[in-house]
XYZ file of C-alpha atoms in Angstrom:
329
model
C 131.935 -10.485 1.814
C 131.074 -13.581 -0.114
C 128.552 -13.185 -2.867
C 125.557 -15.502 -2.851
C 125.366 -18.090 -5.638
C 121.790 -18.201 -6.924
C 120.882 -21.597 -8.188
C 118.102 -22.051 -10.696
C 115.235 -24.326 -9.635
C 115.706 -27.963 -10.581
C 112.550 -27.921 -12.734
C 113.874 -24.946 -14.666
C 117.199 -26.671 -15.264
C 115.457 -29.820 -16.502
C 113.227 -27.738 -18.768
C 116.202 -25.963 -20.302
C 117.963 -29.318 -20.855
C 114.864 -30.764 -22.486
C 114.542 -27.763 -24.833
C 118.223 -28.099 -25.737
C 117.683 -31.769 -26.541
C 114.670 -30.932 -28.692
C 116.679 -28.350 -30.639
C 119.470 -30.925 -31.165
C 116.996 -33.535 -32.404
C 115.537 -30.992 -34.857
C 119.010 -30.177 -36.181
C 119.785 -33.921 -36.413
C 116.641 -34.443 -38.418
C 117.399 -31.388 -40.620
C 114.057 -29.790 -39.727
C 114.589 -26.751 -41.981
C 115.214 -28.902 -45.052
C 112.302 -31.178 -44.090
C 109.954 -28.199 -43.764
C 110.581 -27.374 -47.450
C 109.899 -31.021 -48.404
C 106.629 -30.940 -46.480
C 105.618 -27.638 -48.120
C 106.166 -28.960 -51.666
C 104.326 -32.130 -50.661
C 101.424 -30.076 -49.348
C 101.174 -28.222 -52.642
C 101.031 -31.546 -54.478
C 98.267 -32.670 -52.135
C 96.021 -29.578 -52.406
C 96.276 -29.639 -56.204
C 94.993 -33.243 -56.373
C 91.488 -33.388 -57.899
C 89.854 -35.101 -54.900
C 91.884 -33.454 -52.178
C 88.830 -32.423 -50.119
C 87.717 -36.048 -49.968
C 91.078 -37.320 -48.775
C 92.064 -34.841 -46.098
C 93.076 -37.487 -43.522
C 95.191 -39.410 -46.028
C 96.762 -36.199 -47.297
C 97.657 -35.202 -43.744
C 99.143 -38.663 -43.196
C 101.149 -38.349 -46.369
C 102.670 -35.046 -45.201
C 103.419 -36.549 -41.796
C 105.128 -39.466 -43.577
C 107.206 -37.011 -45.607
C 108.291 -35.248 -42.429
C 109.181 -38.441 -40.560
C 110.952 -40.107 -43.460
C 112.757 -36.876 -44.387
C 113.921 -36.564 -40.822
C 115.208 -40.134 -40.837
C 117.114 -39.373 -44.053
C 118.665 -36.322 -42.398
C 119.828 -38.361 -39.444
C 121.252 -41.060 -41.702
C 123.147 -38.376 -43.634
C 124.815 -37.102 -40.435
C 125.499 -40.590 -39.128
C 127.479 -41.409 -42.273
C 129.607 -38.264 -42.365
C 130.216 -36.837 -38.858
C 133.943 -36.462 -39.602
C 133.146 -34.420 -42.722
C 130.801 -32.172 -40.693
C 133.662 -31.453 -38.259
C 135.710 -29.897 -41.102
C 133.075 -27.406 -42.169
C 132.144 -24.153 -40.402
C 128.544 -24.581 -41.562
C 128.169 -28.004 -39.958
C 130.811 -28.499 -37.296
C 128.462 -27.521 -34.438
C 125.943 -30.246 -35.319
C 125.090 -32.460 -32.309
C 126.714 -35.629 -33.737
C 129.843 -33.739 -34.828
C 130.482 -32.403 -31.342
C 129.198 -35.411 -29.430
C 126.071 -33.893 -27.780
C 124.180 -36.883 -29.178
C 125.813 -40.288 -29.339
C 125.807 -42.408 -32.501
C 123.802 -45.101 -30.719
C 121.037 -42.608 -29.805
C 121.095 -41.168 -33.321
C 120.638 -44.644 -34.848
C 117.684 -45.246 -32.527
C 116.219 -41.827 -33.451
C 116.582 -42.529 -37.184
C 115.021 -46.022 -36.809
C 112.090 -44.611 -34.794
C 111.407 -41.882 -37.384
C 111.608 -44.329 -40.316
C 109.421 -46.934 -38.621
C 106.841 -44.298 -37.724
C 106.808 -43.033 -41.331
C 106.202 -46.558 -42.686
C 103.496 -47.230 -40.137
C 101.623 -43.936 -40.855
C 101.842 -44.356 -44.613
C 100.742 -48.005 -44.536
C 97.868 -47.260 -42.168
C 96.445 -44.180 -43.774
C 97.635 -43.787 -47.385
C 98.436 -46.203 -50.214
C 101.279 -48.184 -51.645
C 102.190 -45.572 -54.259
C 102.682 -42.975 -51.534
C 104.747 -45.386 -49.469
C 106.904 -46.421 -52.452
C 107.671 -42.857 -53.519
C 108.546 -41.897 -49.914
C 110.895 -44.894 -49.525
C 112.576 -44.063 -52.823
C 113.153 -40.487 -51.674
C 114.565 -41.523 -48.320
C 116.843 -44.159 -49.894
C 117.921 -41.691 -52.569
C 119.019 -39.003 -50.149
C 120.035 -40.903 -47.053
C 122.024 -43.636 -48.825
C 122.570 -43.151 -52.561
C 123.433 -39.420 -52.339
C 125.329 -39.535 -49.045
C 127.263 -42.768 -49.503
C 127.861 -42.950 -53.248
C 127.276 -39.593 -55.014
C 128.493 -36.912 -52.619
C 132.037 -38.322 -52.032
C 132.553 -39.460 -55.650
C 131.241 -36.995 -58.227
C 130.975 -33.206 -58.502
C 127.578 -33.726 -60.113
C 126.247 -35.260 -56.922
C 123.571 -32.654 -56.354
C 122.208 -33.068 -59.881
C 121.382 -36.720 -59.308
C 120.976 -36.616 -55.560
C 118.460 -33.802 -55.808
C 115.944 -36.081 -57.487
C 115.201 -37.880 -54.177
C 114.372 -34.570 -52.524
C 112.117 -33.611 -55.448
C 109.553 -36.378 -54.914
C 107.285 -34.814 -52.256
C 104.846 -33.245 -54.778
C 103.981 -36.665 -56.191
C 103.920 -38.130 -52.618
C 101.395 -35.492 -51.545
C 99.433 -35.920 -54.765
C 99.057 -39.699 -54.446
C 98.300 -39.452 -50.702
C 95.350 -37.187 -51.625
C 94.005 -39.724 -54.090
C 95.685 -38.409 -57.266
C 96.679 -40.768 -60.057
C 100.422 -41.593 -59.998
C 100.906 -40.916 -63.703
C 99.373 -37.419 -63.819
C 101.383 -34.709 -65.535
C 100.965 -31.898 -62.982
C 102.704 -33.495 -59.951
C 105.487 -34.875 -62.122
C 106.005 -31.424 -63.645
C 106.534 -30.188 -60.073
C 108.998 -33.019 -59.401
C 110.899 -31.974 -62.542
C 110.768 -28.355 -61.405
C 112.329 -29.108 -57.990
C 114.921 -31.343 -59.654
C 116.295 -28.659 -61.984
C 115.956 -25.961 -59.331
C 118.118 -27.858 -56.833
C 121.564 -27.427 -58.486
C 121.011 -23.669 -59.086
C 119.860 -23.444 -55.467
C 122.745 -25.366 -53.909
C 125.772 -24.376 -55.943
C 125.791 -20.708 -54.783
C 126.138 -22.042 -51.234
C 128.877 -24.446 -52.433
C 130.760 -21.462 -53.806
C 130.674 -19.765 -50.383
C 131.851 -23.005 -48.669
C 134.317 -24.158 -51.351
C 137.344 -23.946 -48.995
C 135.572 -26.055 -46.373
C 134.584 -28.647 -49.054
C 138.154 -28.741 -50.231
C 139.453 -29.268 -46.714
C 136.908 -32.074 -46.193
C 137.880 -33.663 -49.552
C 134.341 -33.437 -50.851
C 134.330 -33.060 -54.689
C 131.777 -30.262 -54.982
C 131.735 -28.538 -58.326
C 133.549 -25.327 -57.215
C 136.333 -27.484 -55.840
C 136.773 -29.741 -58.915
C 135.864 -27.365 -61.759
C 136.418 -23.934 -60.290
C 134.166 -20.992 -59.481
C 133.733 -19.790 -63.091
C 132.423 -23.191 -64.318
C 130.127 -23.381 -61.277
C 128.668 -19.960 -61.976
C 128.076 -20.942 -65.606
C 126.239 -24.064 -64.451
C 124.137 -22.041 -62.047
C 122.981 -19.775 -64.878
C 122.235 -22.841 -67.079
C 120.131 -24.499 -64.409
C 118.402 -21.260 -63.533
C 117.355 -20.936 -67.230
C 116.229 -24.579 -67.188
C 114.186 -23.872 -64.020
C 112.433 -21.015 -65.758
C 111.466 -23.237 -68.701
C 110.374 -26.161 -66.567
C 108.399 -23.859 -64.272
C 106.040 -23.201 -67.173
C 105.164 -26.863 -67.724
C 102.490 -26.842 -64.957
C 100.610 -24.284 -67.059
C 99.927 -27.018 -69.635
C 98.447 -29.280 -67.002
C 96.724 -26.615 -64.863
C 95.571 -23.927 -67.324
C 96.727 -21.394 -64.755
C 97.128 -17.845 -66.164
C 97.978 -16.282 -62.743
C 100.796 -18.779 -62.288
C 102.022 -18.426 -65.862
C 102.578 -14.700 -65.477
C 104.113 -15.010 -62.038
C 106.451 -17.876 -63.011
C 107.733 -15.960 -66.000
C 108.435 -12.823 -63.990
C 109.952 -14.636 -61.011
C 112.040 -16.861 -63.283
C 113.464 -13.906 -65.193
C 114.275 -12.130 -61.958
C 116.090 -15.124 -60.533
C 117.891 -15.713 -63.759
C 119.034 -12.084 -63.679
C 120.494 -12.632 -60.221
C 122.484 -15.677 -61.458
C 123.734 -13.708 -64.454
C 124.934 -10.925 -62.124
C 126.712 -13.546 -60.026
C 128.251 -14.986 -63.222
C 129.922 -11.700 -64.130
C 131.151 -10.599 -60.711
C 134.825 -10.640 -59.736
C 135.737 -13.710 -57.725
C 136.225 -12.018 -54.320
C 134.563 -11.649 -50.947
C 131.810 -9.564 -52.551
C 130.990 -12.392 -54.891
C 130.782 -14.836 -51.961
C 128.426 -12.490 -50.168
C 126.225 -12.186 -53.256
C 126.307 -15.913 -53.797
C 124.759 -16.407 -50.419
C 122.080 -13.909 -51.334
C 121.377 -15.958 -54.484
C 121.116 -19.125 -52.374
C 118.578 -17.457 -50.041
C 116.652 -15.978 -52.918
C 116.363 -19.375 -54.541
C 114.369 -20.635 -51.537
C 111.967 -17.653 -51.733
C 111.701 -18.218 -55.486
C 110.565 -21.807 -55.099
C 108.215 -20.952 -52.263
C 106.600 -18.170 -54.288
C 106.235 -20.438 -57.360
C 104.425 -23.138 -55.472
C 102.265 -20.679 -53.516
C 101.173 -18.841 -56.605
C 100.443 -22.152 -58.392
C 97.966 -22.977 -55.618
C 96.431 -19.496 -55.649
C 96.059 -19.500 -59.420
C 94.605 -23.006 -59.348
C 91.797 -22.080 -56.974
C 91.145 -18.830 -58.775
C 91.057 -20.474 -62.184
C 88.185 -21.811 -64.284
C 88.023 -25.092 -62.324
C 88.810 -23.550 -58.994
C 86.826 -22.754 -55.867
C 86.161 -19.170 -56.914
C 84.464 -20.296 -60.119
C 82.562 -23.085 -58.330
C 81.380 -20.731 -55.625
C 80.219 -18.252 -58.254
C 78.292 -20.907 -60.062
C 76.685 -22.073 -56.804
C 75.559 -18.496 -56.045
C 74.059 -18.133 -59.517
C 72.259 -21.429 -59.194
C 70.880 -20.449 -55.809
C 69.771 -17.095 -57.235
C 67.894 -18.802 -60.077
C 66.130 -21.071 -57.671
C 65.125 -18.156 -55.461
C 63.940 -16.169 -58.447
C 61.905 -19.137 -59.694
């Protein structure tokens, strides 16, 4: 007896194909990385003094970060599909396996970049546009083409482009481009990036070696890389306290100190482990913890800012007192 072959409805097949395409486009645009860029940009925006008066421009700035960041991600994969094929972490990317053609990826990158420029020109200002273009050029071209294949310190310099969203969000929300607070956040992300990325590079060192990419664990060894991770984690702790000067934020000061010491302790533990599979597993934990660390720092900075002397809680209290005096009078 022949079994019946049940065919899915055509609409269901088309829907599944469309969802698969959307997932591939998100991977191509490095949506996970871009989400972190948008988050740090949003923090820069909400900390700006006149944020509430520039909500539309701030939203446009964040959309510009997302679009331009996505374009940079596509450019990165367009330049190095052969490298992606050599690494377990990246060899299933849509360009590496051919699910998306190079021609379509170029069109996608161009559309994202053009949309970013249009949005930023239409709704923000030239400072916001300039910083966004610098970040996109820094990651998509300077890091990918020149730094990554030529120097083991690529992430130190290349990470600067990905650190600009706080100043982009700040200027989009009407903040002055020379203010200390957003630039202290740019500096924080810059020094955090090497300590964040190198634990992952330790886990993937064999893949990087096979792909002939001169990442620090490949060129200088695991011990030197672990030393540099500790050094940059300590620098991150120090730089994370600079926003206290600009923001007078006691909540953030206490939290940044505690979180920084905890993360530094993790990197010290990694530094003194035996170089085996257990170390690789722990290195991945450090990599994941670094993301939570940055997220917590920026979140607590915002919370502390709005709870502080110049924040909404104090303003709301003053408004209530003023209303009470008027009612009593």
